[in-house]
The first five atom37 places (N, CA, C, CB, O) and aatype in JSON, in Angstrom:
{
  "aatype": [12, 11, 19, 19, 9, 6, 10, 14, 3, 16, 10, 11, 10, 2, 6, 11, 6, 9, 11, 16, 12, 19, 10, 19, 11, 10, 18, 6, 10, 7, 11, 9, 15, 15, 7, 6, 0, 0, 11, 10, 10, 7, 9, 15, 1, 9, 3, 13, 10, 3, 10, 10, 7, 11, 18, 1, 19, 5, 9, 7, 14, 6, 16, 6, 6, 11, 10, 10, 1, 3, 9, 7, 10, 0],
  "atom_mask": [
    [1, 1, 1, 1, 1],
    [1, 1, 1, 1, 1],
    [1, 1, 1, 1, 1],
    [1, 1, 1, 1, 1],
    [1, 1, 1, 1, 1],
    [1, 1, 1, 1, 1],
    [1, 1, 1, 1, 1],
    [1, 1, 1, 1, 1],
    [1, 1, 1, 1, 1],
    [1, 1, 1, 1, 1],
    [1, 1, 1, 1, 1],
    [1, 1, 1, 1, 1],
    [1, 1, 1, 1, 1],
    [1, 1, 1, 1, 1],
    [1, 1, 1, 1, 1],
    [1, 1, 1, 1, 1],
    [1, 1, 1, 1, 1],
    [1, 1, 1, 1, 1],
    [1, 1, 1, 1, 1],
    [1, 1, 1, 1, 1],
    [1, 1, 1, 1, 1],
    [1, 1, 1, 1, 1],
    [1, 1, 1, 1, 1],
    [1, 1, 1, 1, 1],
    [1, 1, 1, 1, 1],
    [1, 1, 1, 1, 1],
    [1, 1, 1, 1, 1],
    [1, 1, 1, 1, 1],
    [1, 1, 1, 1, 1],
    [1, 1, 1, 0, 1],
    [1, 1, 1, 1, 1],
    [1, 1, 1, 1, 1],
    [1, 1, 1, 1, 1],
    [1, 1, 1, 1, 1],
    [1, 1, 1, 0, 1],
    [1, 1, 1, 1, 1],
    [1, 1, 1, 1, 1],
    [1, 1, 1, 1, 1],
    [1, 1, 1, 1, 1],
    [1, 1, 1, 1, 1],
    [1, 1, 1, 1, 1],
    [1, 1, 1, 0, 1],
    [1, 1, 1, 1, 1],
    [1, 1, 1, 1, 1],
    [1, 1, 1, 1, 1],
    [1, 1, 1, 1, 1],
    [1, 1, 1, 1, 1],
    [1, 1, 1, 1, 1],
    [1, 1, 1, 1, 1],
    [1, 1, 1, 1, 1],
    [1, 1, 1, 1, 1],
    [1, 1, 1, 1, 1],
    [1, 1, 1, 0, 1],
    [1, 1, 1, 1, 1],
    [1, 1, 1, 1, 1],
    [1, 1, 1, 1, 1],
    [1, 1, 1, 1, 1],
    [1, 1, 1, 1, 1],
    [1, 1, 1, 1, 1],
    [1, 1, 1, 0, 1],
    [1, 1, 1, 1, 1],
    [1, 1, 1, 1, 1],
    [1, 1, 1, 1, 1],
    [1, 1, 1, 1, 1],
    [1, 1, 1, 1, 1],
    [1, 1, 1, 1, 1],
    [1, 1, 1, 1, 1],
    [1, 1, 1, 1, 1],
    [1, 1, 1, 1, 1],
    [1, 1, 1, 1, 1],
    [1, 1, 1, 1, 1],
    [1, 1, 1, 0, 1],
    [1, 1, 1, 1, 1],
    [1, 1, 1, 1, 1]
  ],
  "atom_positions": [
    [[87.18, 90.67, 120.7], [87.46, 89.3, 121.02], [88.66, 89.85, 122.37], [88.16, 88.21, 119.43], [89.07, 90.95, 122.74]],
    [[88.84, 88.75, 122.7], [89.32, 88.09, 123.41], [91.06, 87.18, 123.45], [88.3, 87.51, 123.37], [91.39, 86.02, 123.2]],
    [[91.38, 87.7, 123.63], [93.09, 86.83, 123.59], [93.83, 86.87, 124.93], [94.33, 87.67, 122.42], [94.22, 87.8, 125.62]],
    [[93.88, 85.46, 125.06], [94.78, 85.25, 126.36], [95.97, 84.83, 126.08], [94.29, 84.32, 127.32], [96.05, 84.55, 124.88]],
    [[97.19, 84.6, 126.8], [97.89, 84.13, 126.22], [99.13, 84.09, 127.72], [98.03, 84.92, 124.76], [98.95, 84.82, 128.7]],
    [[100.15, 83.27, 127.64], [100.9, 83.47, 129.13], [102.04, 84.26, 128.27], [101.51, 81.79, 130.22], [102.02, 84.35, 127.05]],
    [[103.13, 84.86, 129.2], [104.01, 85.38, 129.43], [104.72, 85.01, 130.24], [103.84, 86.19, 129.53], [104.1, 84.4, 131.11]],
    [[106.25, 85.09, 130.51], [106.93, 84.88, 131.55], [106.66, 85.57, 132.48], [108.0, 84.93, 131.41], [105.74, 86.28, 132.07]],
    [[106.94, 85.9, 133.85], [106.89, 86.64, 135.03], [108.31, 88.03, 134.21], [107.41, 85.35, 136.79], [108.25, 89.24, 134.01]],
    [[109.36, 87.0, 134.0], [110.7, 88.14, 134.17], [110.73, 88.86, 132.89], [112.37, 87.4, 134.42], [111.82, 89.34, 132.58]],
    [[109.63, 89.04, 131.99], [109.33, 89.88, 130.74], [109.03, 91.52, 131.23], [107.9, 89.17, 129.9], [109.46, 92.52, 130.66]],
    [[108.01, 91.48, 132.71], [107.81, 92.03, 133.45], [107.21, 93.05, 132.77], [108.68, 92.13, 134.17], [107.44, 94.24, 132.99]],
    [[106.15, 92.46, 131.64], [104.87, 93.34, 131.09], [103.72, 93.72, 132.55], [103.9, 92.19, 129.68], [103.48, 93.1, 133.59]],
    [[103.33, 94.71, 132.1], [102.21, 94.49, 132.15], [100.92, 94.51, 131.2], [102.15, 95.01, 132.88], [101.11, 94.72, 130.0]],
    [[99.46, 94.27, 131.72], [98.57, 94.27, 130.26], [98.57, 95.37, 129.56], [97.13, 94.04, 130.37], [98.53, 95.21, 128.34]],
    [[98.61, 96.64, 130.04], [98.71, 98.17, 129.43], [99.91, 97.89, 128.13], [99.37, 99.54, 130.88], [99.59, 97.94, 126.94]],
    [[100.83, 97.7, 128.43], [102.01, 97.62, 127.75], [101.96, 96.49, 126.71], [103.1, 97.45, 128.71], [102.54, 96.57, 125.62]],
    [[101.11, 95.27, 127.18], [100.64, 94.49, 125.86], [100.5, 94.62, 125.64], [100.25, 93.94, 125.33], [101.35, 94.83, 124.77]],
    [[99.13, 95.11, 125.19], [98.24, 96.01, 124.25], [98.64, 96.98, 123.4], [97.44, 96.64, 124.88], [98.44, 97.15, 122.2]],
    [[99.43, 97.79, 124.51], [99.9, 99.06, 123.21], [100.58, 98.58, 122.29], [100.85, 100.31, 123.61], [100.46, 99.05, 121.16]],
    [[101.62, 97.33, 122.58], [102.31, 97.24, 121.81], [101.69, 96.28, 120.47], [103.4, 96.89, 122.5], [102.17, 96.36, 119.34]],
    [[100.55, 95.39, 120.83], [99.89, 95.11, 119.89], [99.11, 95.64, 119.14], [99.52, 94.54, 120.09], [98.57, 95.16, 118.15]],
    [[98.98, 97.14, 119.78], [98.22, 98.23, 118.49], [99.5, 98.27, 117.7], [97.57, 100.16, 119.02], [99.61, 97.7, 116.62]],
    [[100.59, 99.03, 118.34], [101.31, 99.38, 117.26], [101.81, 98.77, 116.27], [102.03, 99.81, 117.53], [102.1, 99.41, 115.27]],
    [[102.01, 97.46, 116.33], [102.51, 96.04, 115.71], [101.23, 96.12, 114.4], [102.38, 94.35, 117.1], [101.44, 95.78, 113.23]],
    [[100.1, 96.57, 114.87], [98.76, 96.1, 114.04], [99.41, 97.42, 112.98], [96.73, 96.26, 114.99], [100.02, 97.22, 111.93]],
    [[99.1, 98.71, 113.56], [98.96, 99.46, 112.47], [100.3, 99.59, 112.06], [98.25, 100.7, 112.68], [100.38, 100.51, 111.25]],
    [[101.34, 99.08, 112.28], [102.67, 98.97, 110.81], [102.46, 98.16, 110.43], [104.21, 98.86, 110.83], [103.2, 97.9, 109.48]],
    [[101.78, 97.5, 110.61], [101.21, 96.45, 109.61], [100.19, 96.75, 108.35], [100.49, 95.52, 110.44], [100.11, 96.2, 107.26]],
    [[99.48, 97.8, 108.89], [98.03, 98.05, 108.41], [96.98, 97.49, 108.48], [0.0, 0.0, 0.0], [96.12, 97.52, 107.6]],
    [[96.88, 96.88, 109.55], [95.62, 96.0, 109.9], [94.89, 97.31, 110.44], [95.84, 94.55, 111.15], [93.77, 97.45, 109.94]],
    [[95.16, 98.11, 111.16], [93.95, 99.03, 111.97], [95.18, 100.78, 112.11], [93.34, 97.91, 114.26], [96.33, 101.2, 112.29]],
    [[93.92, 101.12, 111.89], [94.34, 102.87, 111.98], [95.0, 103.62, 113.17], [93.05, 103.71, 111.88], [94.93, 103.24, 114.34]],
    [[95.46, 104.42, 112.87], [96.13, 105.02, 114.58], [94.82, 106.07, 115.32], [98.0, 106.37, 114.29], [94.83, 106.47, 116.48]],
    [[93.85, 106.33, 114.39], [92.44, 106.43, 115.13], [91.65, 105.83, 115.65], [0.0, 0.0, 0.0], [90.94, 106.42, 116.47]],
    [[91.39, 104.04, 115.29], [91.16, 103.31, 115.9], [92.07, 102.28, 116.93], [90.61, 102.98, 115.14], [91.68, 101.3, 117.57]],
    [[93.36, 102.86, 116.85], [94.29, 102.43, 117.9], [94.33, 103.27, 119.3], [95.66, 102.45, 117.26], [94.5, 103.0, 120.49]],
    [[94.18, 104.01, 118.81], [94.32, 105.51, 120.25], [92.93, 105.1, 120.8], [94.32, 107.8, 119.58], [92.76, 104.71, 121.96]],
    [[92.03, 105.21, 119.94], [90.37, 104.81, 120.46], [90.43, 103.87, 121.83], [89.43, 103.75, 119.09], [90.22, 104.04, 123.03]],
    [[91.03, 102.31, 120.58], [91.15, 101.12, 121.98], [91.93, 101.4, 122.75], [91.57, 99.71, 121.8], [91.57, 100.79, 123.76]],
    [[93.17, 102.18, 123.07], [93.95, 102.24, 123.68], [93.97, 103.1, 124.85], [94.65, 102.34, 123.01], [94.69, 102.98, 125.85]],
    [[92.43, 104.64, 124.41], [91.87, 105.35, 125.8], [92.76, 106.71, 125.79], [0.0, 0.0, 0.0], [92.85, 107.61, 126.63]],
    [[93.44, 106.51, 124.41], [94.65, 107.75, 124.18], [93.82, 108.94, 123.12], [96.4, 106.97, 123.18], [92.87, 108.67, 122.38]],
    [[94.39, 110.1, 123.28], [94.2, 111.21, 121.52], [94.82, 110.1, 120.33], [95.65, 113.2, 121.44], [95.47, 109.1, 120.62]],
    [[94.49, 110.53, 118.92], [95.77, 109.89, 118.35], [96.83, 110.62, 117.78], [95.48, 109.06, 117.38], [97.38, 110.27, 116.73]],
    [[97.26, 111.98, 118.65], [97.99, 112.83, 118.15], [99.18, 111.94, 119.62], [97.3, 114.76, 118.04], [100.39, 112.14, 119.53]],
    [[98.77, 111.24, 120.56], [99.23, 110.41, 121.96], [99.41, 109.47, 121.0], [98.16, 110.04, 123.44], [100.46, 108.92, 121.32]],
    [[98.99, 108.95, 119.99], [99.36, 107.72, 119.6], [100.47, 107.76, 118.81], [98.4, 107.07, 119.0], [101.32, 106.89, 119.0]],
    [[100.7, 108.88, 117.67], [101.39, 109.16, 116.68], [102.58, 109.24, 117.7], [100.94, 110.38, 115.73], [103.55, 108.52, 117.47]],
    [[102.59, 110.09, 118.87], [103.85, 110.45, 119.36], [104.67, 108.88, 120.14], [103.51, 111.85, 120.55], [105.84, 108.5, 120.17]],
    [[103.37, 108.3, 120.67], [103.72, 107.09, 121.06], [104.05, 106.16, 119.79], [102.62, 106.57, 121.93], [104.61, 105.18, 120.27]],
    [[103.99, 106.04, 118.69], [105.35, 105.22, 117.99], [106.42, 105.51, 117.72], [105.29, 104.8, 117.0], [107.17, 104.78, 117.08]],
    [[106.77, 106.8, 118.2], [107.93, 106.94, 118.17], [108.97, 105.94, 118.92], [0.0, 0.0, 0.0], [109.86, 105.19, 118.52]],
    [[108.61, 106.18, 119.75], [109.24, 105.05, 120.75], [109.23, 103.49, 120.11], [108.28, 105.02, 122.25], [109.82, 102.55, 120.64]],
    [[108.7, 103.42, 119.28], [108.46, 102.32, 119.18], [109.22, 101.89, 117.84], [107.07, 102.16, 119.3], [109.31, 100.83, 117.24]],
    [[109.71, 103.14, 117.65], [110.47, 103.32, 115.72], [109.5, 103.16, 114.58], [111.74, 101.91, 115.21], [109.91, 103.29, 113.42]],
    [[108.61, 102.97, 114.75], [107.59, 102.86, 113.57], [107.22, 104.29, 112.55], [106.17, 102.37, 114.33], [107.27, 105.45, 112.97]],
    [[106.91, 103.97, 111.41], [106.74, 104.84, 110.67], [105.71, 105.66, 110.89], [106.74, 104.42, 109.68], [104.55, 105.24, 110.94]],
    [[106.02, 106.84, 111.03], [104.4, 107.82, 111.24], [104.13, 108.25, 109.77], [104.52, 109.56, 112.42], [104.79, 109.03, 109.09]],
    [[102.85, 107.46, 109.41], [101.58, 108.24, 108.25], [101.41, 106.63, 107.51], [0.0, 0.0, 0.0], [102.02, 105.63, 107.88]],
    [[100.5, 106.69, 106.46], [99.76, 105.96, 105.58], [101.48, 105.42, 104.36], [98.16, 107.24, 104.78], [102.51, 106.03, 104.07]],
    [[101.27, 104.91, 104.23], [102.07, 104.39, 103.37], [100.82, 104.07, 101.71], [102.84, 102.87, 104.29], [101.04, 103.17, 100.9]],
    [[100.37, 104.44, 101.66], [99.21, 103.98, 100.35], [98.11, 105.29, 100.94], [98.29, 101.77, 100.47], [97.87, 105.67, 102.08]],
    [[97.57, 105.76, 99.56], [96.26, 106.87, 99.87], [95.48, 106.25, 100.54], [95.4, 107.48, 98.71], [95.1, 106.83, 101.56]],
    [[94.82, 104.62, 100.21], [93.96, 104.2, 100.58], [94.04, 104.2, 102.43], [93.88, 103.02, 99.78], [93.06, 104.31, 103.17]],
    [[95.08, 104.08, 102.73], [95.5, 104.69, 104.3], [95.54, 105.41, 104.6], [96.28, 104.69, 104.87], [95.01, 105.38, 105.72]],
    [[96.01, 106.73, 104.27], [95.24, 107.89, 104.5], [93.64, 108.58, 104.58], [95.71, 108.35, 103.82], [92.98, 109.18, 105.42]],
    [[93.54, 108.29, 103.72], [91.71, 108.51, 103.49], [90.93, 107.4, 104.63], [91.1, 107.92, 101.45], [89.79, 107.6, 105.06]],
    [[91.71, 106.31, 104.97], [90.96, 105.76, 106.53], [91.23, 107.12, 107.35], [91.87, 104.11, 107.48], [90.45, 108.04, 107.6]],
    [[92.74, 106.94, 107.73], [92.83, 107.49, 108.57], [92.49, 109.04, 109.08], [93.65, 107.16, 108.57], [92.56, 109.37, 110.27]],
    [[92.12, 109.93, 107.99], [91.56, 111.09, 107.39], [90.24, 110.57, 108.61], [91.31, 111.18, 105.34], [90.25, 110.73, 109.83]],
    [[89.26, 109.97, 107.8], [87.54, 109.78, 108.57], [87.97, 109.53, 110.03], [0.0, 0.0, 0.0], [86.97, 109.64, 110.74]],
    [[88.98, 109.26, 110.7], [88.94, 108.26, 111.92], [89.17, 109.25, 113.01], [90.13, 106.95, 111.91], [88.82, 109.07, 114.18]],
    [[90.22, 111.05, 112.26], [90.69, 111.46, 113.18], [89.38, 112.21, 113.62], [91.96, 112.12, 112.95], [89.37, 112.86, 114.66]]
  ]
}
């Protein structure tokens, strides 16, 4: 899926920063695993988990189901 949104230039964000923010939020909402997010960003899962700290997002699944999903994609 491709999504096009217009943001003001005053935000001074590049495409990679926006993609990162979206994937971090999707992870935080439980819509995507850390492994999936890392793959979409082209980074390792460990690097993605480190990135979550920058955005102050809790690391680790909140449920057993999420844990099992993350383990499968590690």
